[in-house]
Amino acid sequence: MRNHGSFSESVRAKVLAATEALDYTPNRIAGGLASVTSRLVGIVIPSISNAVMPDVLAGAMNVLEENGFQSIIGATNFDPLQEEKLVRSILSWRPRGLMIAGLDHTKNVRALLRKAHVPIVELLDIDDGGIDFVVGSSHRMAGRKSAEFLLARGYLRIGYVGHNILVDLRAGRRFEGFVSVLKERGISLVGEDIGAHPVSSVEAGREGLARLLHRFPEVDAVYFSSDNLAMGAYFYCLENKISVPRDVALFGYNGLALTDLIPQPLSTIRTPRRLIGEVGARLLLQDTETAKVVDLGFELIEGKTS
Amino acid sequence: MRNHGSFSESVRAKVLAATEALDYTPNRIAGGLASVTSRLVGIVIPSISNAVMPDVLAGAMNVLEENGFQSIIGATNFDPLQEEKLVRSILSWRPRGLMIAGLDHTKNVRALLRKAHVPIVELLDIDDGGIDFVVGSSHRMAGRKSAEFLLARGYLRIGYVGHNILVDLRAGRRFEGFVSVLKERGISLVGEDIGAHPVSSVEAGREGLARLLHRFPEVDAVYFSSDNLAMGAYFYCLENKISVPRDVALFGYNGLALTDLIPQPLSTIRTPRRLIGEVGARLLLQDTETAKVVDLGFELIEGKTS
DNA sequence: CTGAAAGCGCTAACAG
DNA sequence: CTGTTAGCGCTTTCAG
């Protein structure tokens, strides 16, 4: 049935006829046990209801399905303990490999992954060391480029609105990169508003900008931890007749589909999310031994909001 | 280890110590083979990069993970043949049950699902017959309510902008319900613009409205196949100084998070997406024999665009 | 090219 | 409560 091995055409035909007649469904559980190697790939992400992960997943699942692999997906909800449970649980399905978002894991998780003896692909972040394959782009660098862009445009009284960077470590790295450029130029952030929510949302952006402008009316540009927040802020400006970018410039991160369709396309950084998933999956399937880091970069979108 | 069966505490302690020492990971593939019943649930959706599915998945995965189940997810990309391949493939993992989006499947797929002898939960649509569990809300009724709402507001020259309803059958059902109310009142649609794309997008909405208004300038309200399109149209109006809802009213479908955060919250219908996933998963796990349909309803959001 | 047989690592059932 | 054993449905290997 798997068209592999040696046999005559007549036998093959008979087998195929029989499977048809009995509507036989092969049992991959048994197959997996016998062959030790399953056509299953584990995927661990923080959350699925989020603008970034679905794109990454789509890319990965696409490549995986094309190669006859099935993905078994789990969400940690940003909880490191949950991540450990999940990894353990997924590993017990003896997947052919494991894709996991980010480079920041507990010691236990790192140990588990290392001992799994299957390719591990860490996605979306390349700013730190990985287990074996690392695919994504630099958040530190994205933060730096964003700062350089705003400074080049002449903004000097810059504020920051973000969601919880203690939970979203990648947003934290962008912030770090952003601030370090300012510091190198002898400038400091005028003010910041960091929400408590672990996840970015449009509503939080609206509220965050309102609070920031209230406390620091002199701000002339705002860097957001994500497009969601920046979009909310943009809507806030629209409603309150705050002229963008004259009164205040806005800069986001992600390059979501929506951001270039609002009346003034958002200035932001676009990441190759789908590609990250695809490349990650491909790396995992072609089991070359050599661990490596693949920097897929990002694109700065000038937009009309800064 | 599974804390089930009878044994002494001392033995349990020894076993636990040993598993720790050897960092033993149980092999669920072997377990599944032996026990015939796996802790795996299959999920089949048309696409993952879409505003609706991630919410449904999040709800389902949440319940599933809480109960020690893992989900194995596949995307059909709206291709019925791909759906069949996927269902076959997932079934060969002998899952405890299968959740699948929609009620529209090929004859083959229906046969496969029926013969699988595991609970099948069909999600998001209740307008037709299902295999055994059906969880969602009525699209026909959503279309009807939308039409009634617009008529009650006094709009009489109504247009429609949609994506490919031959592919997105649920959008087709809404359209049907919408038009049938108009017909009952002796009104007919002024004009429609149906894009070729199978998936709704903000950009398509912008373009669709532009074309529709060009061809039928007399239109006073537009019903969209989804919020994405309606949002794009709203942005188009903002840019072109078309006053909403005075010049043209807009009405969407889905109730996405973004829609109530734009300057004028969108008039739309909000569906309980996450809940649909949760209820579906729960139904699948508690294996009551009785097939049934669960109507989770929807909420009409008045908004400010009509 | 074909047929037979030995497991894969568990679970479940049963005898002590 | 404990120990033993017979498979689960395949893949792989090896002998014809």
Short mmCIF file of N, CA and C in Angstrom, two decimals, chain A residues 6 25 189:
data_model
loop_
_atom_site.label_atom_id
_atom_site.label_comp_id
_atom_site.label_asym_id
_atom_site.label_seq_id
_atom_site.Cartn_x
_atom_site.Cartn_y
_atom_site.Cartn_z
N SER A 6 9.32 -4.49 -2.65
CA SER A 6 9.20 -5.15 -3.95
C SER A 6 8.03 -6.12 -3.95
N THR A 25 -8.91 1.38 7.00
CA THR A 25 -8.11 2.56 7.33
C THR A 25 -6.86 2.11 8.05
N LEU A 189 13.71 58.11 26.68
CA LEU A 189 12.28 58.01 26.44
C LEU A 189 11.57 59.06 27.29
#
